[in-house]
Short mmCIF file of C-alpha atoms in Angstrom, two decimals:
data_model
loop_
_atom_site.label_atom_id
_atom_site.label_comp_id
_atom_site.label_asym_id
_atom_site.label_seq_id
_atom_site.Cartn_x
_atom_site.Cartn_y
_atom_site.Cartn_z
CA MET A 18 100.37 117.03 98.57
CA PRO A 19 98.20 115.60 95.78
CA PHE A 20 96.80 112.19 96.47
CA ILE A 21 97.79 109.83 93.68
CA ASN A 22 95.37 107.00 93.11
CA ILE A 23 97.26 103.95 91.85
CA GLU A 24 94.30 103.04 89.63
CA ASP A 25 94.73 106.31 87.74
CA LEU A 26 98.34 105.58 86.88
CA THR A 27 98.90 104.21 83.41
CA ASP A 28 101.43 101.45 82.77
CA LYS A 29 103.74 104.13 81.44
CA ASP A 30 103.33 106.21 84.62
CA LYS A 31 104.19 103.16 86.70
CA ALA A 32 107.22 102.38 84.53
CA LEU A 33 108.42 105.99 84.82
CA MET A 34 107.93 105.89 88.59
CA GLU A 35 110.04 102.74 88.73
CA VAL A 36 112.82 104.15 86.56
CA ASN A 37 113.02 107.31 88.65
CA GLN A 38 113.08 105.30 91.84
CA LEU A 39 115.87 103.05 90.56
CA LYS A 40 117.87 106.11 89.50
CA THR A 41 117.65 107.37 93.10
CA GLU A 42 118.52 104.02 94.64
CA ILE A 43 121.53 103.37 92.43
CA LYS A 44 123.36 106.28 94.08
CA LEU A 45 123.32 104.68 97.55
CA GLU A 46 126.69 104.03 99.20
CA ARG A 47 126.60 100.47 100.43
CA TRP A 48 128.54 99.08 103.40
CA LEU A 49 130.18 95.66 103.56
CA THR A 50 127.72 93.04 104.82
CA SER A 51 130.34 91.51 107.10
CA LYS A 52 130.67 94.80 108.99
CA CYS A 53 126.89 95.23 109.21
CA CYS A 54 126.34 91.68 110.49
CA GLU A 55 129.10 92.10 113.09
CA GLU A 56 127.36 95.24 114.35
CA ILE A 57 124.04 93.44 114.64
CA LYS A 58 125.67 90.59 116.52
CA ALA A 59 127.47 93.05 118.84
CA TYR A 60 124.20 94.81 119.59
CA ILE A 61 122.49 91.53 120.45
CA GLN A 62 125.31 90.30 122.65
CA ALA A 63 125.38 93.56 124.61
CA ALA A 64 121.60 93.45 125.16
CA GLU A 65 121.13 89.70 125.71
CA GLU A 66 121.70 89.73 129.48
CA GLU A 67 118.74 92.06 130.00
CA ASP A 68 116.47 90.20 127.56
CA VAL A 69 113.89 88.41 129.73
CA LEU A 70 112.57 86.28 126.89
CA PHE A 71 116.11 85.07 126.21
CA LYS A 72 117.39 84.74 129.79
CA GLY A 73 114.22 83.86 131.66
CA ILE A 74 112.69 85.50 134.70
CA ALA A 75 112.28 84.59 138.37
CA GLU A 76 108.73 83.59 139.28
CA ASP A 77 108.42 86.29 141.92
CA LYS A 78 109.41 88.97 139.42
CA ASN A 79 107.09 87.79 136.67
CA PRO A 80 104.33 90.37 136.05
CA PHE A 81 102.26 87.92 134.01
CA LYS A 82 102.23 85.00 136.38
CA GLU A 83 98.85 83.72 137.47
CA LYS A 84 98.03 84.83 141.00
CA GLY A 85 96.73 82.02 143.16
CA GLY A 86 99.15 79.32 142.26
CA CYS A 87 97.66 77.87 139.10
CA VAL A 88 100.11 78.03 136.20
CA ILE A 89 99.18 76.45 132.89
CA SER A 90 102.25 75.10 131.17
CA MET B 29 99.84 101.96 69.71
CA ALA B 30 103.19 100.84 68.35
CA ALA B 31 104.79 104.07 69.57
CA GLU B 32 103.44 103.43 73.09
CA LYS B 33 104.80 99.89 73.09
CA ALA B 34 108.18 101.17 71.89
CA GLU B 35 108.22 103.72 74.74
CA MET B 36 107.37 101.01 77.27
CA ASP B 37 110.13 98.78 75.89
CA VAL B 38 112.65 101.60 76.29
CA LEU B 39 111.56 102.21 79.89
CA LYS B 40 111.57 98.50 80.69
CA LYS B 41 115.06 98.15 79.27
CA GLU B 42 116.21 101.12 81.33
CA CYS B 43 114.69 99.52 84.48
CA ASP B 44 116.38 96.20 83.78
CA GLY B 45 119.71 97.91 83.25
CA LEU B 46 119.45 99.90 86.48
CA ARG B 47 118.37 96.84 88.44
CA THR B 48 121.33 94.86 87.13
CA GLN B 49 123.67 97.64 88.23
CA ILE B 50 122.11 97.78 91.70
CA GLU B 51 122.38 93.99 92.08
CA ALA B 52 126.04 94.18 91.07
CA ALA B 53 126.65 96.93 93.64
CA ARG B 54 124.98 94.79 96.32
CA LYS B 55 126.99 91.76 95.35
CA GLY B 56 130.13 93.88 95.45
CA VAL B 57 129.71 94.59 99.16
CA ASN B 58 128.53 91.08 100.04
CA ASP B 59 131.61 89.68 101.74
CA GLY B 60 129.74 87.53 104.23
CA ASN B 61 126.24 87.03 105.56
CA MET B 62 124.87 86.59 109.09
CA ALA B 63 125.85 82.90 109.23
CA THR B 64 129.48 83.93 108.96
CA ALA B 65 129.23 86.60 111.67
CA ALA B 66 127.11 84.38 113.93
CA GLY B 67 129.54 81.49 113.91
CA SER B 68 131.18 82.54 117.16
CA ALA B 69 127.97 83.41 119.01
CA THR B 70 126.72 81.06 121.74
CA ASP B 71 123.85 78.76 120.88
CA VAL B 72 120.42 79.72 122.15
CA GLY B 73 119.45 76.15 122.98
CA ARG B 74 115.79 75.29 123.24
CA VAL B 75 113.54 78.25 124.16
CA GLN B 76 110.62 77.02 126.22
CA LEU B 77 108.27 79.77 127.21
CA LYS B 78 105.28 79.06 129.42
CA LEU B 79 101.72 80.14 128.75
CA ARG B 80 100.98 82.57 131.57
CA LYS B 81 97.52 83.84 130.63
CA SER B 82 94.79 83.16 128.11
CA LEU B 83 92.66 86.26 127.64
CA LYS B 84 89.09 85.45 126.78
CA GLY B 85 86.69 88.14 125.69
CA HIS B 86 86.45 88.45 121.95
CA LEU B 87 83.70 86.53 120.18
CA ALA B 88 85.31 86.24 116.76
CA LYS B 89 88.69 86.22 115.02
CA ILE B 90 91.34 88.54 116.45
CA TYR B 91 93.14 90.36 113.65
CA SER B 92 95.49 92.69 115.45
CA MET B 93 96.97 93.66 118.80
CA HIS B 94 99.33 96.39 120.02
CA TRP B 95 101.03 97.02 123.37
CA ALA B 96 100.83 100.40 125.10
CA SER B 97 104.10 102.14 126.00
CA ASP B 98 103.52 101.32 129.68
CA SER B 99 104.13 97.64 128.82
CA ARG B 100 101.04 96.77 130.79
CA SER B 101 97.98 97.79 128.73
CA MET B 102 97.35 96.36 125.32
CA VAL B 103 94.60 96.74 122.76
CA SER B 104 93.18 94.00 120.54
CA ALA B 105 90.82 94.14 117.56
CA SER B 106 88.36 91.48 116.50
CA GLN B 107 85.87 91.04 113.74
CA ASP B 108 83.26 90.75 116.50
CA GLY B 109 83.26 94.52 116.01
CA LYS B 110 85.11 95.50 119.17
CA LEU B 111 88.42 96.84 120.35
CA LEU B 112 89.32 95.64 123.84
CA VAL B 113 91.89 97.32 126.05
CA TRP B 114 93.36 94.86 128.55
CA ASP B 115 95.44 95.04 131.71
CA SER B 116 97.91 92.28 130.92
CA HIS B 117 99.00 91.88 134.55
CA THR B 118 95.54 91.06 135.87
CA GLY B 119 93.90 89.87 132.67
CA ASN B 120 91.06 92.37 133.19
CA LYS B 121 89.36 94.25 130.40
CA LEU B 122 89.68 97.99 130.93
CA VAL B 123 87.81 99.47 127.98
CA ALA B 124 85.57 98.16 125.20
CA VAL B 125 85.27 100.24 122.04
CA PRO B 126 82.36 99.33 119.76
CA LEU B 127 83.29 99.76 116.10
CA LYS B 128 81.08 101.17 113.33
CA SER B 129 82.56 98.61 110.97
CA ALA B 130 83.30 95.10 112.24
CA TRP B 131 85.78 94.41 109.42
CA VAL B 132 88.80 95.58 111.35
CA MET B 133 92.31 94.61 110.26
CA SER B 134 94.59 96.72 112.40
CA VAL B 135 94.76 98.45 115.76
CA ALA B 136 97.31 100.76 117.38
CA PHE B 137 97.94 102.35 120.77
CA ALA B 138 99.25 105.94 120.90
CA PRO B 139 102.50 106.36 122.90
CA SER B 140 100.61 108.62 125.36
CA GLY B 141 98.08 105.87 126.11
CA ASN B 142 95.24 108.34 125.50
CA LEU B 143 94.26 107.23 122.01
CA VAL B 144 93.78 104.06 120.01
CA ALA B 145 93.22 103.75 116.26
CA SER B 146 91.71 101.03 114.13
CA GLY B 147 90.63 100.40 110.58
CA GLY B 148 90.07 97.74 107.97
CA LEU B 149 87.73 97.10 105.06
CA ASP B 150 85.98 100.42 105.68
CA ASN B 151 89.12 102.02 104.14
CA MET B 152 89.25 104.39 107.10
CA CYS B 153 91.42 104.88 110.15
CA THR B 154 89.28 105.86 113.15
CA VAL B 155 90.95 107.37 116.19
CA TYR B 156 89.32 107.02 119.61
CA ASN B 157 89.98 108.79 122.91
CA ILE B 158 89.85 106.00 125.49
CA LYS B 159 90.48 108.24 128.49
CA ALA B 160 87.08 109.90 128.19
CA ALA B 161 84.26 108.60 130.41
CA SER B 162 83.23 106.40 127.51
CA PRO B 163 85.29 105.92 124.33
CA LYS B 164 84.84 108.88 122.02
CA THR B 165 85.58 109.00 118.29
CA LEU B 166 88.16 111.73 117.81
CA ARG B 167 88.78 111.52 114.06
CA GLU B 168 87.74 109.49 111.05
CA LEU B 169 90.63 109.56 108.58
CA ASP B 170 89.01 108.95 105.24
CA ALA B 171 91.05 109.19 102.05
CA HIS B 172 92.52 105.78 101.35
CA THR B 173 90.84 104.00 98.45
CA GLY B 174 91.70 100.58 99.78
CA TYR B 175 91.55 98.71 103.10
CA LEU B 176 93.54 99.87 106.08
CA SER B 177 96.10 97.16 106.84
CA CYS B 178 98.24 98.87 109.49
CA ALA B 179 98.42 102.04 111.57
CA ARG B 180 101.05 103.45 113.95
CA PHE B 181 100.89 106.65 116.02
CA LEU B 182 103.90 108.95 116.12
CA SER B 183 102.20 111.04 118.80
CA ASP B 184 98.69 112.20 119.71
CA SER B 185 98.84 114.50 116.67
CA GLU B 186 100.31 112.30 113.93
CA ILE B 187 99.57 108.81 112.66
CA LEU B 188 101.01 106.70 109.86
CA THR B 189 98.80 104.27 107.91
CA ALA B 190 99.36 101.52 105.32
CA SER B 191 96.64 100.58 102.85
CA GLY B 192 95.49 98.08 100.26
CA ASP B 193 95.46 101.03 97.84
CA THR B 194 99.31 100.53 97.75
CA THR B 195 100.10 103.76 99.59
CA CYS B 196 101.15 104.71 103.10
CA CYS B 197 100.06 108.01 104.55
CA LEU B 198 101.07 110.41 107.30
CA TRP B 199 98.06 112.20 108.80
CA ASP B 200 97.69 115.31 110.92
CA LEU B 201 95.24 114.42 113.68
CA GLU B 202 94.50 118.06 114.55
CA THR B 203 93.06 118.68 111.06
CA GLY B 204 92.21 115.12 110.08
CA LYS B 205 93.98 115.67 106.77
CA GLN B 206 96.76 113.84 104.93
CA LYS B 207 100.18 115.46 105.31
CA ILE B 208 102.22 113.15 103.10
CA VAL B 209 101.30 110.25 100.82
CA PHE B 210 104.00 107.64 100.24
CA THR B 211 103.57 106.18 96.78
CA ASN B 212 105.87 103.63 95.20
CA HIS B 213 104.60 100.12 95.97
CA ILE B 214 102.69 98.39 93.17
CA GLY B 215 100.88 95.98 95.46
CA ASP B 216 98.70 96.30 98.57
CA CYS B 217 100.69 97.60 101.55
CA MET B 218 100.22 95.11 104.35
CA SER B 219 102.41 96.31 107.18
CA LEU B 220 104.62 99.14 108.38
CA ALA B 221 107.15 99.73 111.15
CA LEU B 222 108.58 102.99 112.51
CA SER B 223 112.32 103.25 113.07
CA PRO B 224 113.38 103.80 116.69
CA ASP B 225 114.41 107.39 115.88
CA GLU B 226 111.14 107.96 113.99
CA ASN B 227 112.85 109.60 111.02
CA THR B 228 112.10 106.68 108.73
CA PHE B 229 109.74 103.75 108.41
CA VAL B 230 109.63 100.50 106.45
CA SER B 231 106.64 99.02 104.65
CA GLY B 232 105.95 95.51 103.34
CA ALA B 233 103.56 94.88 100.47
CA CYS B 234 101.92 92.32 98.20
CA ASP B 235 104.45 93.19 95.49
CA SER B 236 106.84 91.12 97.68
CA LEU B 237 108.99 94.19 98.29
CA ALA B 238 109.93 96.06 101.45
CA LYS B 239 110.65 99.78 101.18
CA LEU B 240 112.40 102.29 103.43
CA TRP B 241 110.88 105.78 103.49
CA ASP B 242 111.99 109.17 104.76
CA LEU B 243 109.08 110.22 107.00
CA ARG B 244 109.50 113.96 106.52
CA GLU B 245 110.55 114.13 102.87
CA GLY B 246 108.00 111.56 101.75
CA THR B 247 110.51 109.78 99.53
CA CYS B 248 111.33 106.12 99.12
CA LYS B 249 115.04 105.70 99.94
CA GLN B 250 115.61 101.99 99.42
CA THR B 251 113.81 98.93 98.07
CA PHE B 252 114.47 95.38 99.25
CA SER B 253 113.57 92.30 97.26
CA GLY B 254 113.96 88.56 97.85
CA HIS B 255 110.57 87.38 99.00
CA THR B 256 108.48 85.56 96.43
CA SER B 257 105.08 86.44 97.80
CA ASP B 258 103.18 89.02 99.88
CA ILE B 259 105.04 90.49 102.83
CA ASN B 260 102.52 90.45 105.70
CA ALA B 261 104.67 91.55 108.62
CA ILE B 262 107.60 93.86 109.18
CA GLN B 263 109.50 95.00 112.30
CA PHE B 264 112.65 97.02 112.90
CA PHE B 265 115.60 95.40 114.61
CA PRO B 266 116.09 97.32 117.90
CA ASN B 267 119.17 99.28 116.76
CA GLY B 268 117.25 100.63 113.77
CA LYS B 269 119.87 99.44 111.26
CA ALA B 270 118.03 96.37 110.05
CA PHE B 271 114.50 95.03 109.83
CA VAL B 272 112.78 91.65 109.68
CA THR B 273 109.95 90.66 107.31
CA GLY B 274 107.49 87.75 107.26
CA SER B 275 105.81 86.55 104.09
CA ASP B 276 103.23 84.27 102.49
CA ASP B 277 106.24 82.49 100.94
CA CYS B 278 106.66 80.89 104.43
CA ALA B 279 109.95 82.65 105.15
CA CYS B 280 111.14 85.50 107.31
CA LYS B 281 114.13 87.56 106.25
CA MET B 282 116.42 90.08 107.89
CA TYR B 283 117.45 92.98 105.67
CA ASP B 284 120.29 95.32 106.57
CA LEU B 285 119.84 99.00 105.69
CA ARG B 286 123.44 100.02 105.14
CA SER B 287 124.46 97.14 102.92
CA ASP B 288 121.06 97.44 101.25
CA GLN B 289 120.32 93.71 101.14
CA GLU B 290 119.10 90.55 102.78
CA VAL B 291 121.58 89.11 105.28
CA ILE B 292 119.72 85.98 106.43
CA THR B 293 116.57 83.96 105.71
CA TYR B 294 114.57 82.11 108.35
CA GLN B 295 113.06 79.13 106.62
CA ASP B 296 112.44 75.47 107.32
CA ALA B 297 111.37 72.77 104.86
CA SER B 298 108.86 71.44 107.39
CA LEU B 299 107.19 74.85 107.71
CA ASN B 300 104.73 75.19 104.87
CA ALA B 301 102.57 77.92 106.24
CA GLY B 302 102.57 81.64 105.50
CA VAL B 303 103.90 84.09 108.08
CA THR B 304 101.17 86.42 109.33
CA SER B 305 102.94 88.43 112.02
CA LEU B 306 106.25 88.87 113.77
CA THR B 307 107.90 90.56 116.72
CA LEU B 308 111.38 90.58 118.26
CA SER B 309 112.61 90.12 121.81
CA ASN B 310 114.31 93.22 123.25
CA SER B 311 117.86 92.21 122.38
CA GLY B 312 116.80 91.19 118.89
CA ARG B 313 118.12 87.66 119.43
CA LEU B 314 114.71 86.00 119.24
CA ILE B 315 112.13 86.41 116.49
CA PHE B 316 108.57 85.35 117.28
CA ALA B 317 106.74 84.67 114.03
CA GLY B 318 103.06 83.79 113.82
CA TYR B 319 102.09 81.36 111.08
CA ASP B 320 98.96 80.04 109.38
CA ASP B 321 99.74 76.64 110.97
CA PHE B 322 98.28 77.87 114.30
CA ASN B 323 101.71 78.22 115.91
CA CYS B 324 104.13 80.99 116.74
CA HIS B 325 107.61 79.73 115.92
CA ILE B 326 110.69 81.15 117.62
CA TRP B 327 113.84 81.79 115.57
CA ASP B 328 117.41 82.53 116.63
CA SER B 329 117.94 85.71 114.60
CA LEU B 330 121.74 85.23 114.43
CA LYS B 331 122.02 81.57 113.54
CA GLY B 332 118.82 81.24 111.57
CA GLU B 333 117.63 78.19 113.50
CA LYS B 334 114.19 77.40 114.82
CA VAL B 335 114.64 77.30 118.62
CA GLY B 336 111.14 76.97 119.96
CA VAL B 337 107.41 77.13 119.39
CA LEU B 338 104.43 78.65 121.16
CA SER B 339 101.64 76.14 120.70
CA GLY B 340 98.18 76.44 122.04
CA HIS B 341 96.03 78.36 119.63
CA ASP B 342 93.29 76.52 117.76
CA ASN B 343 93.50 78.65 114.67
CA ARG B 344 95.85 80.93 112.73
CA VAL B 345 98.10 83.21 114.82
CA SER B 346 97.27 86.60 113.34
CA CYS B 347 99.26 88.97 115.54
CA THR B 348 102.16 89.00 117.98
CA GLY B 349 103.80 91.68 120.09
CA VAL B 350 106.48 92.19 122.72
CA PRO B 351 106.00 95.16 125.06
CA ALA B 352 108.67 97.85 125.46
CA ASP B 353 110.00 96.30 128.69
CA GLY B 354 110.46 92.98 126.89
CA MET B 355 108.89 90.98 129.71
CA GLY B 356 106.76 88.69 127.60
CA VAL B 357 105.24 88.00 124.24
CA CYS B 358 101.56 88.18 123.34
CA THR B 359 99.98 86.13 120.55
CA GLY B 360 96.51 86.77 119.13
CA SER B 361 94.58 84.33 117.03
CA TRP B 362 91.58 83.65 114.84
CA ASP B 363 90.54 81.36 117.71
CA SER B 364 89.51 84.62 119.50
CA PHE B 365 92.07 84.30 122.29
CA LEU B 366 95.11 86.34 123.27
CA LYS B 367 97.84 84.44 125.04
CA LEU B 368 100.71 85.79 127.11
CA TRP B 369 103.97 83.86 127.31
CA ASN B 370 107.36 84.20 128.99
#
């Protein structure tokens, strides 16, 4: 595939590139945001219980804890 | 001269018209943002993570870090001219890779754990085998005409790079040649993130846009606007249907792929520093964003509230990362330290 150097593109080339890109993007079928946000929330809620950074972790199971009893907090 | 200007005017008008139509289509499906959906979710409360380790070893600013797939090793890059591979459980340094060029901006670990890659102002991406007796340069990928801002391995034979020359590139590591060049941004590409299924990736650039690309076809599928300055950081939401960006405009945003728009902004009037880096906890509920104000602020991704802060660095937080097992978060800074928190 030819390597296009942006510095070689004229203003007209860039404008054409943009028009062609917009013509592609306009065809996209878009979903309702409410449905998408609900899905994201559902994903989070299903995964939250296992999320150590969200739920916390027992000291004896913590792989990063300082050995030797000195914890900087 | 006049004919050229007339042509440009026609094209510009066509662009404006198309953009207006796209905005109308986006508005048409916008029946509620994340705040609406999040209303019923439980509050996160205050997130107080403890500093577990401070990793000392670099002698200059740390610019980048990346976890290995084993969730234990990680690699960091500093402008002291070294890559360091660490065992995060013990804090020990496992490997030191001396760099030809000290001006490194990005580092990546291959999923296999055999290779690391780095690059920066040398415009190259250099791949090293760190399993050899001493680190061996495997490939020097040299075709970008601008700095290397980000790199991510797909495997030991393919790597994706983002560059200040405004392009992203997929390379074949067996031949050392470019397979596909992704051209569409009109500003320096600063960051990229692979989708969980590795069929697509997103890039953030200094044109304040984020773009979604088809990895195999080489085409730009979608463009996301909203930021008002350079996008420095980008990460996929774990289900691959959304992504989060961080920008010099001091905000982070979540964009949803299927509705093709921004669904929430993470911004606070008291936060007047640019976002340099970001990472998500495994469920996606928490966003850890590194800022120029020396802190890593923690956001509730659903409710858009600031829920915590990781303070302790003495300079800009330049990189953050959560390992695959989600057990902690690492922050790297211009103060030359890496810190591990959970």
